[in-house]
Coordinates of C-alpha atoms and ligand atoms in Angstrom, one line a residue:
X1 CA 12.8 22.5 9.8
X2 CA 9.4 23.3 12.0
X3 CA 10.4 19.7 14.6
X4 CA 7.5 22.1 16.9
X5 CA 5.0 20.5 14.6
X6 CA 6.4 17.8 12.6
X7 CA 5.2 16.7 16.5
X8 CA 1.6 17.9 16.6
X9 CA 1.8 15.6 13.8
X10 CA 3.4 12.5 15.1
X11 CA 1.0 13.7 18.5
X12 CA -2.6 13.5 16.7
X13 CA -1.8 10.4 14.2
X14 CA -1.1 8.6 17.6
X15 CA -4.8 10.2 18.7
X16 CA -6.2 8.6 15.5
X17 CA -4.6 5.4 16.5
X18 CA -2.8 6.1 13.0
X19 CA 0.8 3.5 13.5
X20 CA 2.7 4.7 10.1
X21 CA 3.6 8.3 9.5
X22 CA 6.9 9.2 7.8
X23 CA 7.8 12.0 6.4
X24 CA 9.7 13.6 3.3
X25 CA 11.3 16.3 1.4
X26 CA 9.5 17.1 -2.1
X27 CA 13.3 17.1 -3.5
X28 CA 13.5 13.2 -2.7
X29 CA 11.9 12.5 -5.5
X30 CA 14.5 14.7 -7.9
X31 CA 16.5 12.2 -7.3
X32 CA 15.5 8.7 -9.5
X33 CA 17.1 5.9 -6.7
X34 CA 16.3 3.1 -8.8
X35 CA 15.7 2.1 -12.8
X36 CA 12.4 3.6 -14.4
X37 CA 12.0 6.0 -12.4
X38 CA 8.4 8.2 -11.7
X39 CA 8.0 10.4 -15.2
X40 CA 8.8 14.0 -13.6
X41 CA 4.6 14.8 -13.7
X42 CA 3.9 12.3 -11.0
X43 CA 6.0 14.5 -8.5
X44 CA 4.7 16.7 -5.8
X45 CA 5.5 19.2 -6.7
X46 CA 4.4 18.5 -9.4
X47 CA 1.0 18.2 -8.7
X48 CA 0.9 21.0 -6.1
X49 CA 4.0 23.7 -6.8
X50 CA 3.4 25.2 -2.7
X51 CA 4.4 21.7 -1.3
X52 CA 7.5 21.2 1.1
X53 CA 7.0 17.9 2.5
X54 CA 5.1 14.8 2.0
X55 CA 3.9 12.9 4.8
X56 CA 2.8 9.4 3.7
X57 CA 0.2 7.8 6.3
X58 CA 0.0 3.7 7.2
X59 CA -2.7 1.5 7.7
X60 CA -2.5 -2.0 8.0
X61 CA -4.7 -5.2 6.5
X62 CA -5.3 -7.3 9.3
X63 CA -3.9 -10.2 8.6
X64 CA -7.1 -13.0 9.5
X65 CA -9.3 -10.6 7.3
X66 CA -7.0 -11.6 4.5
X67 CA -6.0 -14.8 4.5
X68 CA -9.7 -15.5 3.9
X69 CA -9.3 -14.2 0.2
X70 CA -11.3 -13.8 -2.1
X71 CA -14.2 -12.4 0.2
X72 CA -16.8 -10.8 1.5
X73 CA -14.0 -10.0 4.3
X74 CA -11.2 -8.7 2.7
X75 CA -13.6 -7.4 0.2
X76 CA -15.2 -4.9 3.1
X77 CA -12.2 -4.2 5.2
X78 CA -10.5 -2.6 2.1
X79 CA -13.2 0.2 1.7
X80 CA -13.0 0.3 5.2
X81 CA -9.1 0.6 5.0
X82 CA -9.8 3.0 2.0
X83 CA -12.4 5.0 3.3
X84 CA -10.4 5.2 6.5
X85 CA -7.2 6.8 4.2
X86 CA -9.0 9.6 2.9
X87 CA -10.5 10.6 5.9
X88 CA -7.3 11.0 7.7
X89 CA -5.8 12.0 4.8
X90 CA -8.7 14.9 4.8
X91 CA -7.7 16.2 8.6
X92 CA -4.3 16.4 9.0
X93 CA -4.4 18.3 5.5
X94 CA -7.3 20.5 6.7
X95 CA -5.6 20.7 10.3
X96 CA -2.7 22.0 8.1
X97 CA -4.5 24.2 6.6
X98 CA -5.9 25.7 9.8
X99 CA -1.9 26.3 11.5
X100 CA -1.0 27.7 8.1
X101 CA 1.0 25.1 6.2
X102 CA -1.3 25.0 2.2
X103 CA -1.9 21.3 2.4
X104 CA -3.8 18.6 0.9
X105 CA -4.0 15.4 0.6
X106 CA -3.7 12.4 -2.6
X107 CA -6.3 9.9 -2.0
X108 CA -5.6 6.4 -1.8
X109 CA -5.6 4.6 -4.5
X110 CA -7.2 7.5 -7.0
X111 CA -9.1 5.5 -10.6
X112 CA -12.8 5.3 -10.9
X113 CA -13.4 1.7 -11.5
X114 CA -10.6 -1.3 -12.2
X115 CA -12.5 -1.1 -15.7
X116 CA -10.4 2.3 -16.7
X117 CA -7.3 0.5 -14.5
X118 CA -7.0 -2.6 -17.1
X119 CA -6.4 -0.1 -20.3
X120 CA -4.1 2.4 -17.4
X121 CA -2.6 0.9 -14.9
X122 CA -1.3 3.8 -13.2
X123 CA -2.9 6.7 -11.0
X124 CA -1.9 10.7 -11.0
X125 CA 0.5 10.0 -8.1
X126 CA 2.2 6.6 -7.2
X127 CA 1.7 6.6 -3.3
X128 CA 4.6 3.4 -2.9
X129 CA 7.2 5.3 -3.9
X130 CA 6.0 7.8 -1.3
X131 CA 6.5 5.3 1.5
X132 CA 9.7 4.2 0.2
X133 CA 10.5 7.8 0.0
X134 CA 9.6 9.1 3.6
X135 CA 12.1 5.3 4.7
X136 CA 8.8 3.7 5.6
X137 CA 9.7 1.0 3.8
X138 CA 12.2 -1.2 1.1
X139 CA 10.7 -3.1 -2.3
X140 CA 9.9 -6.4 -2.8
X141 CA 10.1 -8.9 -5.7
X142 CA 5.4 -8.3 -4.7
X143 CA 6.3 -5.5 -6.4
X144 CA 5.0 -3.5 -3.2
X145 CA 6.1 -1.7 -0.6
X146 CA 7.1 -4.1 2.1
X147 CA 7.4 -3.1 6.2
X148 CA 8.7 -4.9 9.4
X149 CA 5.6 -4.2 11.0
X150 CA 3.3 -5.5 8.4
X151 CA 5.5 -6.5 5.2
X152 CA 3.6 -5.4 2.0
X153 CA -0.3 -4.9 4.6
X154 CA -0.3 -1.6 5.1
X155 CA -2.1 0.6 2.8
X156 CA -1.5 4.3 2.2
X157 CA -2.1 7.6 2.0
X158 CA 0.4 10.8 1.0
X159 CA -0.8 14.7 2.2
X160 CA 1.6 17.4 0.2
X161 CA 2.0 20.5 2.7
X162 CA 3.0 23.7 2.4
X163 CA 5.7 23.0 5.7
X164 CA 8.7 22.4 5.8
X165 CA 10.0 18.6 8.1
X166 CA 12.0 17.0 9.6
X167 CA 12.8 14.6 7.2
X168 CA 12.7 10.2 8.4
X169 CA 15.7 8.6 6.9
X170 CA 15.4 6.0 3.9
X171 CA 14.7 2.3 5.7
X172 CA 18.2 1.2 4.2
X173 CA 17.5 -2.5 4.7
X174 CA 16.6 -4.4 2.2
X175 CA 13.0 -6.2 3.5
X176 CA 11.7 -8.1 0.6
X177 CA 13.7 -12.4 1.6
X178 CA 13.0 -13.5 -2.5
X179 CA 11.1 -16.7 -1.0
X180 CA 9.3 -16.3 -4.6
X181 CA 6.1 -18.1 -2.6
X182 CA 4.4 -14.5 -4.0
X183 CA 5.6 -15.6 -7.5
X184 CA 4.2 -19.5 -7.4
X185 CA 1.0 -18.0 -5.3
X186 CA 0.3 -15.2 -7.5
X187 CA -3.2 -16.8 -9.5
X188 CA -2.7 -15.6 -12.7
X189 CA 0.9 -15.7 -12.4
X190 CA 1.6 -12.4 -12.3
X191 CA 4.6 -12.0 -11.3
X192 CA 7.8 -11.6 -12.1
X193 CA 11.5 -13.4 -10.5
X194 CA 12.8 -10.2 -10.7
X195 CA 13.5 -7.9 -8.1
X196 CA 11.7 -4.7 -8.3
X197 CA 11.5 -3.2 -10.9
X198 CA 13.2 -5.4 -13.7
X199 CA 10.8 -7.2 -12.8
X200 CA 7.4 -5.6 -13.8
X201 CA 4.9 -7.5 -12.3
X202 CA 2.2 -8.3 -15.5
X203 CA -0.5 -5.9 -14.8
X204 CA -3.3 -6.7 -16.9
X205 CA -3.3 -10.0 -15.6
X206 CA -4.0 -8.3 -12.5
X207 CA -6.6 -6.0 -13.2
X208 CA -8.2 -8.7 -15.3
X209 CA -8.3 -11.2 -12.5
X210 CA -9.1 -8.5 -9.9
X211 CA -12.6 -7.4 -12.8
X212 CA -14.0 -11.0 -12.5
X213 CA -13.8 -10.6 -8.4
X214 CA -15.1 -7.4 -8.3
X215 CA -18.4 -8.8 -10.6
X216 CA -19.0 -11.2 -7.9
X217 CA -18.5 -8.6 -5.0
X218 CA -15.0 -10.3 -3.1
X219 CA -12.3 -7.6 -4.6
X220 CA -9.1 -7.4 -4.4
X221 CA -7.2 -10.7 -4.6
X222 CA -4.5 -9.0 -1.9
X223 CA -3.0 -12.7 -2.4
X224 CA 0.0 -11.7 -3.0
X225 CA 0.5 -9.4 -0.2
X226 CA -1.5 -12.4 1.7
X227 CA 1.4 -14.4 1.3
X228 CA 4.4 -12.2 2.0
X229 CA 6.9 -14.3 5.1
X230 CA 8.0 -10.6 6.1
X231 CA 6.4 -8.7 8.4
X232 CA 5.4 -8.6 13.2
X233 CA 1.8 -8.8 12.6
X234 CA 2.9 -12.9 12.2
X235 CA 4.1 -13.1 15.3
X236 CA 1.3 -11.6 16.6
X237 CA -1.0 -13.9 15.3
X238 CA 1.7 -16.5 14.9
X239 CA 1.3 -16.9 12.2
X240 CA 5.0 -17.0 11.3
X241 CA 4.9 -20.7 9.2
X242 CA 3.7 -19.2 6.1
X243 CA 3.5 -22.9 5.0
X244 CA 0.4 -22.8 6.0
X245 CA -1.1 -20.6 3.0
X246 CA 0.9 -24.0 0.4
X247 CA -0.9 -28.0 -0.2
X248 CA 1.0 -28.2 3.2
X249 CA -1.7 -26.7 5.6
X250 CA -4.4 -28.2 3.2
X251 CA -6.2 -30.1 6.5
X252 CA -5.7 -27.3 8.8
X253 CA -8.4 -26.2 10.9
X254 CA -7.5 -22.8 9.4
X255 CA -8.2 -23.9 6.2
X256 CA -11.5 -24.7 7.1
X257 CA -12.2 -21.6 9.0
X258 CA -11.1 -20.1 5.3
X259 CA -13.5 -22.2 3.4
X260 CA -16.4 -20.6 6.0
X261 CA -15.9 -17.4 5.3
X262 CA -15.1 -17.7 1.7
X263 CA -19.1 -19.5 1.1
X264 CA -20.6 -16.7 2.3
X265 CA -21.3 -12.3 1.1
X266 CA -20.2 -13.1 -2.7
X267 CA -21.1 -15.2 -6.0
Ligands
B12_1 C1 -3.4 1.7 -10.9 C2 -2.6 0.8 -9.0 C3 -2.8 -1.1 -9.4 C4 -3.0 -1.8 -10.6 C5 -1.2 -1.6 -10.3 C6 -0.1 -2.2 -9.8 C7 1.0 -1.6 -9.9 N1 1.7 -3.0 -9.8 O1 1.4 -0.7 -10.3 C8 -3.3 -3.7 -9.8 C9 -4.1 -3.6 -9.9 C10 -2.7 -3.6 -10.9 C11 -3.3 -3.1 -8.6 C12 -3.5 -4.1 -7.7 C13 -2.7 -4.5 -6.6 N2 -2.8 -3.8 -5.8 CO1 -2.6 -1.4 -6.6 N3 -3.1 -0.4 -6.9 C14 -2.7 1.2 -8.2 C15 -2.5 2.1 -7.8 C16 -3.8 2.8 -8.4 C17 -1.9 3.4 -8.9 C18 -0.8 2.8 -8.7 C19 0.8 3.3 -9.6 O2 0.1 4.5 -10.0 N4 0.9 2.5 -10.3 C20 2.2 2.7 -11.7 C21 3.3 3.0 -11.5 C22 3.8 4.3 -10.2 O3 4.1 2.0 -10.6 P1 4.9 1.2 -11.1 O4 4.9 0.4 -12.5 O5 5.9 -0.2 -9.9 O6 6.4 2.5 -10.8 C23 8.0 1.5 -12.1 C24 7.4 2.3 -13.1 O7 5.8 1.3 -14.4 C25 8.0 3.7 -13.4 N5 6.8 4.3 -13.7 C26 6.0 5.2 -12.5 N6 5.6 5.8 -12.8 C27 4.9 5.5 -14.1 C28 4.6 6.2 -14.6 C29 4.8 5.8 -15.8 C30 2.9 6.6 -16.4 C31 5.8 4.9 -16.7 C32 6.0 5.0 -17.7 C33 6.0 4.6 -15.7 C34 5.8 4.9 -14.8 O8 8.5 3.3 -12.7 C35 8.8 2.7 -10.9 C36 9.9 2.1 -10.8 O9 10.3 3.5 -10.4 C37 -2.0 2.2 -6.2 C38 -2.6 3.3 -5.6 C39 -2.2 5.0 -5.3 N7 -2.1 5.9 -5.8 O10 -0.2 4.2 -5.4 C40 -2.5 1.4 -5.6 C41 -1.6 0.4 -4.4 C42 -0.5 0.4 -5.8 N8 -2.0 -1.2 -4.7 C43 -2.0 -1.2 -3.4 C44 -1.9 -3.0 -3.2 C45 -2.5 -3.4 -1.6 C46 -1.5 -4.4 -4.7 C47 -2.9 -5.2 -4.5 C48 -2.4 -5.9 -3.5 C49 -4.8 -5.5 -3.9 C50 -5.6 -5.5 -3.5 N9 -5.6 -3.8 -2.5 O11 -5.2 -6.0 -2.7 C51 -2.4 -5.8 -5.4 C52 -1.1 -5.9 -6.0 C53 -1.1 -5.4 -7.0 C54 1.6 -5.9 -7.6 N10 2.0 -7.0 -6.8 O12 1.7 -5.0 -7.6 C55 -1.2 -0.7 -2.3 C56 0.2 -0.5 -2.4 C57 1.1 -1.2 -1.0 C58 2.2 -1.6 -0.4 N11 2.1 -1.8 0.4 O13 2.9 -2.0 -1.5 C59 -1.6 1.0 -3.3 C60 -0.4 2.2 -3.1 C61 -3.0 1.3 -2.2 C62 -2.1 2.1 -1.4 N12 -3.4 2.9 -0.9 O14 -2.1 1.9 0.1 N13 -3.4 -2.0 -8.0

């Protein structure tokens, strides 16, 4: 195990202001931790046979911005985070290549257009499973990976590397509190009350709604990650009270601010 190299990677990530980094050995995909599990062609080793470890990076989605969703504000933030994830993945894989460890990064999404996902809502590699196996979080009823730091308001990318890096332990805690706010507030009723993966979301409904928002320049939706009460980011922004997203919050000054933002930049 190359501990010195992992320290270098962590140092590099700290310099780049990447707050979440985890490492999963590729063997972790071989032992399904629940059913259904990702099929074998989606395993890192199947995609990049040289891989020994998967490094997962996470960048937060700023809570006050996603609170305005659907909006041009969240749309632009989403694009910025996506671009940074791809750039950091590319830079880190090149850094490892230069040190003599064959490495490649996987784009943070990996689809041509939302139309593709309406018919086939799957990418060639799942970052949320990678993040789970790298110990960054646990699955929520909303089908996303919840983290202690940002709840589900974090986007991921993964780097496959031949380097044998010390793994991070899986998170033992179950972070989802099953409040069902994501189920109640999903604008298209796509989320099932059952735990993941017994309750898989209605991806067709979610993707079709995203397509509608896309036509208005204000995709994606993200309500299910906005309303989730989990995450230390809520303490930073003083947003522990999630009732502000429901009917109770109708008259708050935050609602005025969100309404204002939503009035511009999209159609
Ligand atoms: C396709 C996709 C979508 C689709 C389908 C979502 C879904 N739940 O699968 C749509 C358009 C609906 C969507 C919506 C959203 N997405 Co999206 N999406 C993706 C994408 C590109 C691929 C995910 C994928 O392949 N899923 C399919 C499988 C892996 O997921 P699954 O169905 O839960 O898998 C179970 C079973 O189906 C089975 N299985 C797994 N793989 C396969 C494959 C096959 C063929 C079969 C039959 C079965 C199977 O095993 C799993 C259980 O162990 C990823 C980026 C990436 N490359 O990982 C982002 C990603 C999952 N999305 C993300 C986000 C944030 C969102 C949204 C909040 C929108 C937004 N950005 O604001 C919503 C949330 C929807 C929700 N509540 O799940 C984040 C999640 C971050 C997190 N914290 O978990 C990701 C990881 C993007 C990123 N780089 O961070 N998304």
